[in-house]
Structures are given as structure tokens and as C-alpha cells.
mmCIF file with all atom_site columns, C-alpha atoms in Angstrom:
data_model
loop_
_atom_site.group_PDB
_atom_site.id
_atom_site.type_symbol
_atom_site.label_atom_id
_atom_site.label_alt_id
_atom_site.label_comp_id
_atom_site.label_asym_id
_atom_site.label_entity_id
_atom_site.label_seq_id
_atom_site.pdbx_PDB_ins_code
_atom_site.Cartn_x
_atom_site.Cartn_y
_atom_site.Cartn_z
_atom_site.occupancy
_atom_site.B_iso_or_equiv
_atom_site.pdbx_formal_charge
_atom_site.auth_seq_id
_atom_site.auth_comp_id
_atom_site.auth_asym_id
_atom_site.auth_atom_id
_atom_site.pdbx_PDB_model_num
ATOM 1   C CA . MET A 1 1   ? 6.219   106.476 -6.260  1.00 62.00 ? 114 MET A CA 1
ATOM 2   C CA . SER A 1 2   ? 9.130   105.321 -4.139  1.00 89.00 ? 115 SER A CA 1
ATOM 3   C CA . GLU A 1 3   ? 8.845   105.636 -0.382  1.00 94.00 ? 116 GLU A CA 1
ATOM 4   C CA . LYS A 1 4   ? 11.881  107.944 -0.200  1.00 94.00 ? 117 LYS A CA 1
ATOM 5   C CA . ARG A 1 5   ? 10.522  110.229 -2.930  1.00 95.00 ? 118 ARG A CA 1
ATOM 6   C CA . ALA A 1 6   ? 7.159   110.400 -1.159  1.00 95.00 ? 119 ALA A CA 1
ATOM 7   C CA . GLN A 1 7   ? 8.859   111.216 2.157   1.00 96.00 ? 120 GLN A CA 1
ATOM 8   C CA . ILE A 1 8   ? 10.900  113.987 0.506   1.00 97.00 ? 121 ILE A CA 1
ATOM 9   C CA . LEU A 1 9   ? 7.717   115.524 -0.958  1.00 97.00 ? 122 LEU A CA 1
ATOM 10  C CA . THR A 1 10  ? 5.836   115.290 2.344   1.00 96.00 ? 123 THR A CA 1
ATOM 11  C CA . THR A 1 11  ? 8.701   116.908 4.240   1.00 97.00 ? 124 THR A CA 1
ATOM 12  C CA . ALA A 1 12  ? 9.208   119.604 1.596   1.00 97.00 ? 125 ALA A CA 1
ATOM 13  C CA . LEU A 1 13  ? 5.498   120.425 1.698   1.00 96.00 ? 126 LEU A CA 1
ATOM 14  C CA . ARG A 1 14  ? 5.589   120.941 5.460   1.00 96.00 ? 127 ARG A CA 1
ATOM 15  C CA . LEU A 1 15  ? 8.793   122.968 5.387   1.00 96.00 ? 128 LEU A CA 1
ATOM 16  C CA . PHE A 1 16  ? 7.834   125.160 2.419   1.00 95.00 ? 129 PHE A CA 1
ATOM 17  C CA . VAL A 1 17  ? 4.512   126.002 4.077   1.00 94.00 ? 130 VAL A CA 1
ATOM 18  C CA . THR A 1 18  ? 6.117   126.657 7.469   1.00 95.00 ? 131 THR A CA 1
ATOM 19  C CA . ASN A 1 19  ? 9.394   128.345 6.515   1.00 95.00 ? 132 ASN A CA 1
ATOM 20  C CA . GLY A 1 20  ? 8.976   129.477 2.914   1.00 91.00 ? 133 GLY A CA 1
ATOM 21  C CA . PHE A 1 21  ? 11.010  128.504 -0.122  1.00 91.00 ? 134 PHE A CA 1
ATOM 22  C CA . HIS A 1 22  ? 14.196  130.495 0.565   1.00 91.00 ? 135 HIS A CA 1
ATOM 23  C CA . ALA A 1 23  ? 14.350  129.583 4.264   1.00 95.00 ? 136 ALA A CA 1
ATOM 24  C CA . THR A 1 24  ? 14.143  125.852 3.484   1.00 95.00 ? 137 THR A CA 1
ATOM 25  C CA . PRO A 1 25  ? 17.520  124.498 2.388   1.00 95.00 ? 138 PRO A CA 1
ATOM 26  C CA . THR A 1 26  ? 17.626  121.150 0.607   1.00 96.00 ? 139 THR A CA 1
ATOM 27  C CA . SER A 1 27  ? 19.915  119.856 3.370   1.00 96.00 ? 140 SER A CA 1
ATOM 28  C CA . GLN A 1 28  ? 17.095  120.409 5.889   1.00 97.00 ? 141 GLN A CA 1
ATOM 29  C CA . ILE A 1 29  ? 14.562  118.678 3.611   1.00 97.00 ? 142 ILE A CA 1
ATOM 30  C CA . ALA A 1 30  ? 16.901  115.693 3.242   1.00 96.00 ? 143 ALA A CA 1
ATOM 31  C CA . LYS A 1 31  ? 17.697  115.520 6.952   1.00 96.00 ? 144 LYS A CA 1
ATOM 32  C CA . GLU A 1 32  ? 14.059  115.737 8.072   1.00 97.00 ? 145 GLU A CA 1
ATOM 33  C CA . SER A 1 33  ? 13.063  113.245 5.349   1.00 96.00 ? 146 SER A CA 1
ATOM 34  C CA . GLY A 1 34  ? 15.583  110.773 6.709   1.00 95.00 ? 147 GLY A CA 1
ATOM 35  C CA . VAL A 1 35  ? 17.502  110.569 3.421   1.00 95.00 ? 148 VAL A CA 1
ATOM 36  C CA . ALA A 1 36  ? 20.935  111.602 2.263   1.00 94.00 ? 149 ALA A CA 1
ATOM 37  C CA . THR A 1 37  ? 21.193  114.881 0.332   1.00 94.00 ? 150 THR A CA 1
ATOM 38  C CA . GLY A 1 38  ? 22.397  112.832 -2.644  1.00 94.00 ? 151 GLY A CA 1
ATOM 39  C CA . THR A 1 39  ? 19.170  110.809 -2.522  1.00 95.00 ? 152 THR A CA 1
ATOM 40  C CA . LEU A 1 40  ? 17.141  114.011 -2.621  1.00 95.00 ? 153 LEU A CA 1
ATOM 41  C CA . PHE A 1 41  ? 19.078  115.166 -5.686  1.00 95.00 ? 154 PHE A CA 1
ATOM 42  C CA . HIS A 1 42  ? 18.657  111.730 -7.275  1.00 95.00 ? 155 HIS A CA 1
ATOM 43  C CA . HIS A 1 43  ? 14.877  112.294 -7.233  1.00 96.00 ? 156 HIS A CA 1
ATOM 44  C CA . PHE A 1 44  ? 14.903  116.077 -7.805  1.00 96.00 ? 157 PHE A CA 1
ATOM 45  C CA . LYS A 1 45  ? 17.786  117.724 -9.643  1.00 96.00 ? 158 LYS A CA 1
ATOM 46  C CA . THR A 1 46  ? 17.164  121.124 -8.015  1.00 95.00 ? 159 THR A CA 1
ATOM 47  C CA . LYS A 1 47  ? 15.062  122.666 -5.280  1.00 95.00 ? 160 LYS A CA 1
ATOM 48  C CA . GLU A 1 48  ? 13.083  124.384 -8.052  1.00 94.00 ? 161 GLU A CA 1
ATOM 49  C CA . GLU A 1 49  ? 12.298  120.998 -9.613  1.00 95.00 ? 162 GLU A CA 1
ATOM 50  C CA . LEU A 1 50  ? 11.175  119.767 -6.194  1.00 96.00 ? 163 LEU A CA 1
ATOM 51  C CA . ILE A 1 51  ? 8.753   122.651 -5.650  1.00 95.00 ? 164 ILE A CA 1
ATOM 52  C CA . ASN A 1 52  ? 7.392   122.376 -9.205  1.00 94.00 ? 165 ASN A CA 1
ATOM 53  C CA . THR A 1 53  ? 6.822   118.634 -8.755  1.00 95.00 ? 166 THR A CA 1
ATOM 54  C CA . LEU A 1 54  ? 5.103   119.274 -5.438  1.00 95.00 ? 167 LEU A CA 1
ATOM 55  C CA . TYR A 1 55  ? 2.912   121.907 -7.095  1.00 93.00 ? 168 TYR A CA 1
ATOM 56  C CA . LEU A 1 56  ? 1.808   119.533 -9.885  1.00 93.00 ? 169 LEU A CA 1
ATOM 57  C CA . GLU A 1 57  ? 1.215   116.633 -7.509  1.00 93.00 ? 170 GLU A CA 1
ATOM 58  C CA . THR A 1 58  ? -0.806  118.862 -5.190  1.00 93.00 ? 171 THR A CA 1
ATOM 59  C CA . LYS A 1 59  ? -2.918  119.985 -8.143  1.00 91.00 ? 172 LYS A CA 1
ATOM 60  C CA . GLU A 1 60  ? -3.384  116.386 -9.258  1.00 92.00 ? 173 GLU A CA 1
ATOM 61  C CA . GLU A 1 61  ? -4.622  115.350 -5.802  1.00 92.00 ? 174 GLU A CA 1
ATOM 62  C CA . MET A 1 62  ? -6.920  118.359 -5.748  1.00 93.00 ? 175 MET A CA 1
ATOM 63  C CA . ILE A 1 63  ? -8.345  117.630 -9.206  1.00 93.00 ? 176 ILE A CA 1
ATOM 64  C CA . GLN A 1 64  ? -9.072  114.033 -8.317  1.00 94.00 ? 177 GLN A CA 1
ATOM 65  C CA . SER A 1 65  ? -11.068 115.252 -5.333  1.00 95.00 ? 178 SER A CA 1
ATOM 66  C CA . LEU A 1 66  ? -12.791 118.100 -7.195  1.00 95.00 ? 179 LEU A CA 1
ATOM 67  C CA . SER A 1 67  ? -14.122 115.779 -9.875  1.00 95.00 ? 180 SER A CA 1
ATOM 68  C CA . ILE A 1 68  ? -15.833 113.293 -7.531  1.00 97.00 ? 181 ILE A CA 1
ATOM 69  C CA . LYS A 1 69  ? -19.530 112.865 -8.460  1.00 98.00 ? 182 LYS A CA 1
ATOM 70  C CA . VAL A 1 70  ? -19.529 115.906 -10.765 1.00 97.00 ? 183 VAL A CA 1
ATOM 71  C CA . ASP A 1 71  ? -20.693 113.786 -13.715 1.00 96.00 ? 184 ASP A CA 1
ATOM 72  C CA . GLU A 1 72  ? -23.634 112.548 -11.635 1.00 97.00 ? 185 GLU A CA 1
ATOM 73  C CA . GLN A 1 73  ? -25.041 116.088 -11.454 1.00 98.00 ? 186 GLN A CA 1
ATOM 74  C CA . GLU A 1 74  ? -27.554 117.001 -14.164 1.00 97.00 ? 187 GLU A CA 1
ATOM 75  C CA . THR A 1 75  ? -27.439 120.797 -14.060 1.00 98.00 ? 188 THR A CA 1
ATOM 76  C CA . ILE A 1 76  ? -24.644 123.328 -14.442 1.00 98.00 ? 189 ILE A CA 1
ATOM 77  C CA . LYS A 1 77  ? -25.423 124.652 -10.964 1.00 98.00 ? 190 LYS A CA 1
ATOM 78  C CA . GLY A 1 78  ? -25.386 121.098 -9.579  1.00 98.00 ? 191 GLY A CA 1
ATOM 79  C CA . LYS A 1 79  ? -22.001 120.383 -11.167 1.00 98.00 ? 192 LYS A CA 1
ATOM 80  C CA . LEU A 1 80  ? -20.509 123.621 -9.852  1.00 97.00 ? 193 LEU A CA 1
ATOM 81  C CA . ARG A 1 81  ? -22.055 123.004 -6.430  1.00 97.00 ? 194 ARG A CA 1
ATOM 82  C CA . GLN A 1 82  ? -20.435 119.567 -6.350  1.00 98.00 ? 195 GLN A CA 1
ATOM 83  C CA . ILE A 1 83  ? -17.063 121.058 -7.331  1.00 97.00 ? 196 ILE A CA 1
ATOM 84  C CA . PHE A 1 84  ? -17.464 123.741 -4.656  1.00 97.00 ? 197 PHE A CA 1
ATOM 85  C CA . PHE A 1 85  ? -18.183 121.276 -1.848  1.00 97.00 ? 198 PHE A CA 1
ATOM 86  C CA . ASN A 1 86  ? -15.522 118.857 -3.096  1.00 97.00 ? 199 ASN A CA 1
ATOM 87  C CA . ALA A 1 87  ? -13.033 121.739 -2.939  1.00 95.00 ? 200 ALA A CA 1
ATOM 88  C CA . ILE A 1 88  ? -14.074 122.653 0.586   1.00 95.00 ? 201 ILE A CA 1
ATOM 89  C CA . HIS A 1 89  ? -13.832 119.044 1.774   1.00 95.00 ? 202 HIS A CA 1
ATOM 90  C CA . TRP A 1 90  ? -10.416 118.572 0.132   1.00 95.00 ? 203 TRP A CA 1
ATOM 91  C CA . SER A 1 91  ? -9.086  121.799 1.647   1.00 93.00 ? 204 SER A CA 1
ATOM 92  C CA . VAL A 1 92  ? -10.284 120.927 5.137   1.00 92.00 ? 205 VAL A CA 1
ATOM 93  C CA . ALA A 1 93  ? -8.898  117.387 4.855   1.00 94.00 ? 206 ALA A CA 1
ATOM 94  C CA . HIS A 1 94  ? -5.549  118.598 3.440   1.00 94.00 ? 207 HIS A CA 1
ATOM 95  C CA . PRO A 1 95  ? -4.811  121.961 5.092   1.00 92.00 ? 208 PRO A CA 1
ATOM 96  C CA . GLU A 1 96  ? -1.044  121.850 4.362   1.00 93.00 ? 209 GLU A CA 1
ATOM 97  C CA . HIS A 1 97  ? -1.698  121.149 0.683   1.00 94.00 ? 210 HIS A CA 1
ATOM 98  C CA . GLN A 1 98  ? -4.281  123.936 0.572   1.00 91.00 ? 211 GLN A CA 1
ATOM 99  C CA . LEU A 1 99  ? -1.902  126.374 2.208   1.00 90.00 ? 212 LEU A CA 1
ATOM 100 C CA . PHE A 1 100 ? 0.880   125.339 -0.187  1.00 93.00 ? 213 PHE A CA 1
ATOM 101 C CA . TYR A 1 101 ? -1.470  125.819 -3.160  1.00 89.00 ? 214 TYR A CA 1
ATOM 102 C CA . SER A 1 102 ? -2.563  129.255 -1.984  1.00 87.00 ? 215 SER A CA 1
ATOM 103 C CA . GLN A 1 103 ? 1.010   130.350 -1.160  1.00 88.00 ? 216 GLN A CA 1
ATOM 104 C CA . TYR A 1 104 ? 2.666   129.104 -4.336  1.00 87.00 ? 217 TYR A CA 1
ATOM 105 C CA . SER A 1 105 ? -0.003  129.352 -7.068  1.00 84.00 ? 218 SER A CA 1
ATOM 106 C CA . ASN A 1 106 ? 1.362   132.720 -8.161  1.00 83.00 ? 219 ASN A CA 1
ATOM 107 C CA . SER A 1 107 ? 4.922   132.214 -7.001  1.00 87.00 ? 220 SER A CA 1
ATOM 108 C CA . PRO A 1 108 ? 7.873   132.990 -9.290  1.00 88.00 ? 221 PRO A CA 1
ATOM 109 C CA . PHE A 1 109 ? 9.314   129.615 -8.217  1.00 87.00 ? 222 PHE A CA 1
ATOM 110 C CA . ILE A 1 110 ? 6.631   127.846 -10.247 1.00 90.00 ? 223 ILE A CA 1
ATOM 111 C CA . THR A 1 111 ? 7.683   127.799 -13.897 1.00 89.00 ? 224 THR A CA 1
ATOM 112 C CA . ASN A 1 112 ? 5.355   128.890 -16.673 1.00 88.00 ? 225 ASN A CA 1
ATOM 113 C CA . LEU A 1 113 ? 5.379   125.342 -18.051 1.00 89.00 ? 226 LEU A CA 1
ATOM 114 C CA . THR A 1 114 ? 4.415   123.899 -14.663 1.00 89.00 ? 227 THR A CA 1
ATOM 115 C CA . ARG A 1 115 ? 1.693   126.510 -14.266 1.00 85.00 ? 228 ARG A CA 1
ATOM 116 C CA . GLU A 1 116 ? 0.316   125.646 -17.736 1.00 87.00 ? 229 GLU A CA 1
ATOM 117 C CA . LEU A 1 117 ? 0.363   121.921 -16.957 1.00 87.00 ? 230 LEU A CA 1
ATOM 118 C CA . GLY A 1 118 ? -1.468  122.678 -13.714 1.00 83.00 ? 231 GLY A CA 1
ATOM 119 C CA . TYR A 1 119 ? -4.171  124.695 -15.453 1.00 83.00 ? 232 TYR A CA 1
ATOM 120 C CA . ARG A 1 120 ? -4.710  121.927 -17.999 1.00 86.00 ? 233 ARG A CA 1
ATOM 121 C CA . ARG A 1 121 ? -5.743  119.682 -15.136 1.00 87.00 ? 234 ARG A CA 1
ATOM 122 C CA . PHE A 1 122 ? -8.699  122.022 -14.556 1.00 90.00 ? 235 PHE A CA 1
ATOM 123 C CA . GLN A 1 123 ? -9.988  121.615 -18.132 1.00 92.00 ? 236 GLN A CA 1
ATOM 124 C CA . PHE A 1 124 ? -13.157 119.851 -16.991 1.00 95.00 ? 237 PHE A CA 1
ATOM 125 C CA . ILE A 1 125 ? -14.115 122.946 -14.976 1.00 95.00 ? 238 ILE A CA 1
ATOM 126 C CA . TYR A 1 126 ? -13.434 125.199 -17.964 1.00 95.00 ? 239 TYR A CA 1
ATOM 127 C CA . ASP A 1 127 ? -15.694 122.923 -20.028 1.00 96.00 ? 240 ASP A CA 1
ATOM 128 C CA . ILE A 1 128 ? -18.520 123.254 -17.490 1.00 97.00 ? 241 ILE A CA 1
ATOM 129 C CA . LEU A 1 129 ? -18.125 127.037 -17.406 1.00 97.00 ? 242 LEU A CA 1
ATOM 130 C CA . LYS A 1 130 ? -18.180 127.224 -21.193 1.00 97.00 ? 243 LYS A CA 1
ATOM 131 C CA . LEU A 1 131 ? -21.296 125.040 -21.391 1.00 97.00 ? 244 LEU A CA 1
ATOM 132 C CA . GLY A 1 132 ? -22.941 127.227 -18.750 1.00 97.00 ? 245 GLY A CA 1
ATOM 133 C CA . GLN A 1 133 ? -22.222 130.287 -20.863 1.00 97.00 ? 246 GLN A CA 1
ATOM 134 C CA . GLU A 1 134 ? -23.533 128.619 -24.010 1.00 97.00 ? 247 GLU A CA 1
ATOM 135 C CA . LYS A 1 135 ? -26.770 127.832 -22.170 1.00 97.00 ? 248 LYS A CA 1
ATOM 136 C CA . GLU A 1 136 ? -26.833 131.455 -20.911 1.00 96.00 ? 249 GLU A CA 1
ATOM 137 C CA . ILE A 1 137 ? -26.785 130.305 -17.282 1.00 97.00 ? 250 ILE A CA 1
ATOM 138 C CA . LEU A 1 138 ? -23.420 131.888 -16.467 1.00 97.00 ? 251 LEU A CA 1
ATOM 139 C CA . LYS A 1 139 ? -22.082 135.380 -17.056 1.00 96.00 ? 252 LYS A CA 1
ATOM 140 C CA . PRO A 1 140 ? -20.776 135.959 -20.591 1.00 96.00 ? 253 PRO A CA 1
ATOM 141 C CA . ILE A 1 141 ? -17.283 136.991 -19.515 1.00 95.00 ? 254 ILE A CA 1
ATOM 142 C CA . ASN A 1 142 ? -13.826 135.674 -20.360 1.00 96.00 ? 255 ASN A CA 1
ATOM 143 C CA . ILE A 1 143 ? -13.530 132.081 -19.084 1.00 94.00 ? 256 ILE A CA 1
ATOM 144 C CA . ASP A 1 144 ? -10.038 132.650 -17.674 1.00 91.00 ? 257 ASP A CA 1
ATOM 145 C CA . LEU A 1 145 ? -11.287 135.645 -15.709 1.00 94.00 ? 258 LEU A CA 1
ATOM 146 C CA . MET A 1 146 ? -14.293 133.674 -14.472 1.00 94.00 ? 259 MET A CA 1
ATOM 147 C CA . PHE A 1 147 ? -12.067 130.783 -13.394 1.00 92.00 ? 260 PHE A CA 1
ATOM 148 C CA . GLU A 1 148 ? -9.730  133.134 -11.506 1.00 90.00 ? 261 GLU A CA 1
ATOM 149 C CA . ALA A 1 149 ? -12.728 134.766 -9.802  1.00 92.00 ? 262 ALA A CA 1
ATOM 150 C CA . ILE A 1 150 ? -14.130 131.479 -8.534  1.00 92.00 ? 263 ILE A CA 1
ATOM 151 C CA . ASP A 1 151 ? -10.673 130.200 -7.588  1.00 90.00 ? 264 ASP A CA 1
ATOM 152 C CA . GLY A 1 152 ? -10.107 133.363 -5.543  1.00 91.00 ? 265 GLY A CA 1
ATOM 153 C CA . THR A 1 153 ? -13.549 133.091 -3.976  1.00 93.00 ? 266 THR A CA 1
ATOM 154 C CA . LEU A 1 154 ? -12.882 129.467 -3.032  1.00 92.00 ? 267 LEU A CA 1
ATOM 155 C CA . MET A 1 155 ? -9.500  130.350 -1.544  1.00 90.00 ? 268 MET A CA 1
ATOM 156 C CA . GLY A 1 156 ? -11.090 133.083 0.547   1.00 93.00 ? 269 GLY A CA 1
ATOM 157 C CA . ILE A 1 157 ? -13.885 130.822 1.771   1.00 94.00 ? 270 ILE A CA 1
ATOM 158 C CA . THR A 1 158 ? -11.408 128.041 2.528   1.00 92.00 ? 271 THR A CA 1
ATOM 159 C CA . LYS A 1 159 ? -9.154  130.408 4.469   1.00 91.00 ? 272 LYS A CA 1
ATOM 160 C CA . TYR A 1 160 ? -12.163 131.560 6.476   1.00 94.00 ? 273 TYR A CA 1
ATOM 161 C CA . LEU A 1 161 ? -13.219 127.984 7.256   1.00 93.00 ? 274 LEU A CA 1
ATOM 162 C CA . LEU A 1 162 ? -9.712  126.900 8.226   1.00 90.00 ? 275 LEU A CA 1
ATOM 163 C CA . THR A 1 163 ? -9.387  129.850 10.618  1.00 93.00 ? 276 THR A CA 1
ATOM 164 C CA . HIS A 1 164 ? -12.925 129.254 11.963  1.00 95.00 ? 277 HIS A CA 1
ATOM 165 C CA . PRO A 1 165 ? -13.082 125.433 12.195  1.00 93.00 ? 278 PRO A CA 1
ATOM 166 C CA . GLU A 1 166 ? -16.419 125.546 14.021  1.00 94.00 ? 279 GLU A CA 1
ATOM 167 C CA . LYS A 1 167 ? -17.967 126.827 10.760  1.00 95.00 ? 280 LYS A CA 1
ATOM 168 C CA . ILE A 1 168 ? -16.898 123.741 8.784   1.00 92.00 ? 281 ILE A CA 1
ATOM 169 C CA . THR A 1 169 ? -19.976 121.865 10.008  1.00 93.00 ? 282 THR A CA 1
ATOM 170 C CA . ASP A 1 170 ? -22.288 124.894 10.023  1.00 95.00 ? 283 ASP A CA 1
ATOM 171 C CA . GLU A 1 171 ? -24.704 124.120 7.192   1.00 95.00 ? 284 GLU A CA 1
ATOM 172 C CA . LEU A 1 172 ? -26.049 127.683 6.988   1.00 96.00 ? 285 LEU A CA 1
ATOM 173 C CA . CYS A 1 173 ? -22.515 129.066 6.725   1.00 96.00 ? 286 CYS A CA 1
ATOM 174 C CA . LEU A 1 174 ? -21.655 126.573 3.979   1.00 96.00 ? 287 LEU A CA 1
ATOM 175 C CA . GLU A 1 175 ? -24.851 127.340 2.054   1.00 96.00 ? 288 GLU A CA 1
ATOM 176 C CA . ASN A 1 176 ? -24.148 131.069 2.332   1.00 97.00 ? 289 ASN A CA 1
ATOM 177 C CA . ALA A 1 177 ? -20.608 130.424 1.101   1.00 96.00 ? 290 ALA A CA 1
ATOM 178 C CA . PHE A 1 178 ? -21.939 128.493 -1.892  1.00 97.00 ? 291 PHE A CA 1
ATOM 179 C CA . THR A 1 179 ? -24.397 131.326 -2.635  1.00 96.00 ? 292 THR A CA 1
ATOM 180 C CA . LEU A 1 180 ? -21.476 133.759 -2.689  1.00 94.00 ? 293 LEU A CA 1
ATOM 181 C CA . TYR A 1 181 ? -19.579 131.450 -5.062  1.00 95.00 ? 294 TYR A CA 1
ATOM 182 C CA . TRP A 1 182 ? -22.626 130.911 -7.309  1.00 97.00 ? 295 TRP A CA 1
ATOM 183 C CA . ASP A 1 183 ? -23.423 134.633 -7.441  1.00 94.00 ? 296 ASP A CA 1
ATOM 184 C CA . THR A 1 184 ? -19.931 135.170 -8.875  1.00 92.00 ? 297 THR A CA 1
ATOM 185 C CA . LEU A 1 185 ? -20.888 132.960 -11.815 1.00 94.00 ? 298 LEU A CA 1
ATOM 186 C CA . LYS A 1 186 ? -24.580 133.134 -12.585 1.00 94.00 ? 299 LYS A CA 1
ATOM 187 C CA . GLY A 1 187 ? -25.785 135.294 -15.444 1.00 88.00 ? 300 GLY A CA 1
#
């Protein structure tokens, strides 16, 4: 990725999270990125393309973090526990990305195609959920519904931790949070 493109994405992330999509003109993104408006439009044809690219790249970064050491876990619960704690660590380490993800996951600015491409990146989690159901460890409910339930639970827990930073290192709090997450899933 070119340095200018990366700077545009970093600036857009900060401005979209702070000001919202409509209150962030491309001229402001270009100016605060230190590039000409023409350079911004060279990399992203429209503001909508910019936000969709940012959405997919945020998801890609998240997925890379979520998948760390998951394959090393032997049980369904262990795999989901690893994903849970990976998600918490990623969110705490990348609060702007987490806020962007939570603000724009259901936004009309994200195209259906982009949303579908984003969900495909989570396929490994869907596979774990399906295997857990086949082994009768997890609830026998629609996988999409189950995924949305755990995604919502994770977003809520993450929001709580980001607004109560002293809890991020509180092992009892984190274990209780995982129990809440696991109880959403287990059969």
C-alpha cells in the first residue's frame, strides 16, 4: 500500500469516527492527510469507495487478529475462547478501528457487496460454530443468528471495557465476560 493511500485511510478513519460520514468532506480528509484532493480521488473514486475500502481493511485487520492461535486449541470452547480474547485484545489495541466497525457495520454507506465480502472473512468462525452444532456442543439455531448474537455480545463487552479501562486487566471481569459470551452459544 502506498504511503499516501495509507495516510488517507488513517485520516479518514479518525474523521469518520469523530465527525461521522456526512460531516467529513473529502477536502478535509485530503487536507489533514497532507495530500491534494486529486490524489485522494486517484486512490478512491468516491467518498463511498473510501469508506467501503476502510471497512474491508478494518475487517481484514480484525480477522488476522481473531485467528491467532485458534488452530492450536483442541476444543470448540477453547477455539471460541481464543477468538473472544483475541477480539478483546484487538479492540483495546485499536479503539478507533473498533469504534469505526461498531458505527459502520450496519451503515447504509457500506454496500451490500462490501458487507458480503466482509462476512466471508469470518468464514472460519462460521465453520467452528457449525462444527460445534454438529457435535451438539452449541445451540441448534441458525448460524447467522448465532453469529450476530456473539458479535453483538462482543461489541457490548468491548464498549464496556473501553469505557471502563481499569477492567481491561481485571481477570475476574474478563472471565465473567467470557462466561456471558459462552452462555450465548452453548447448547
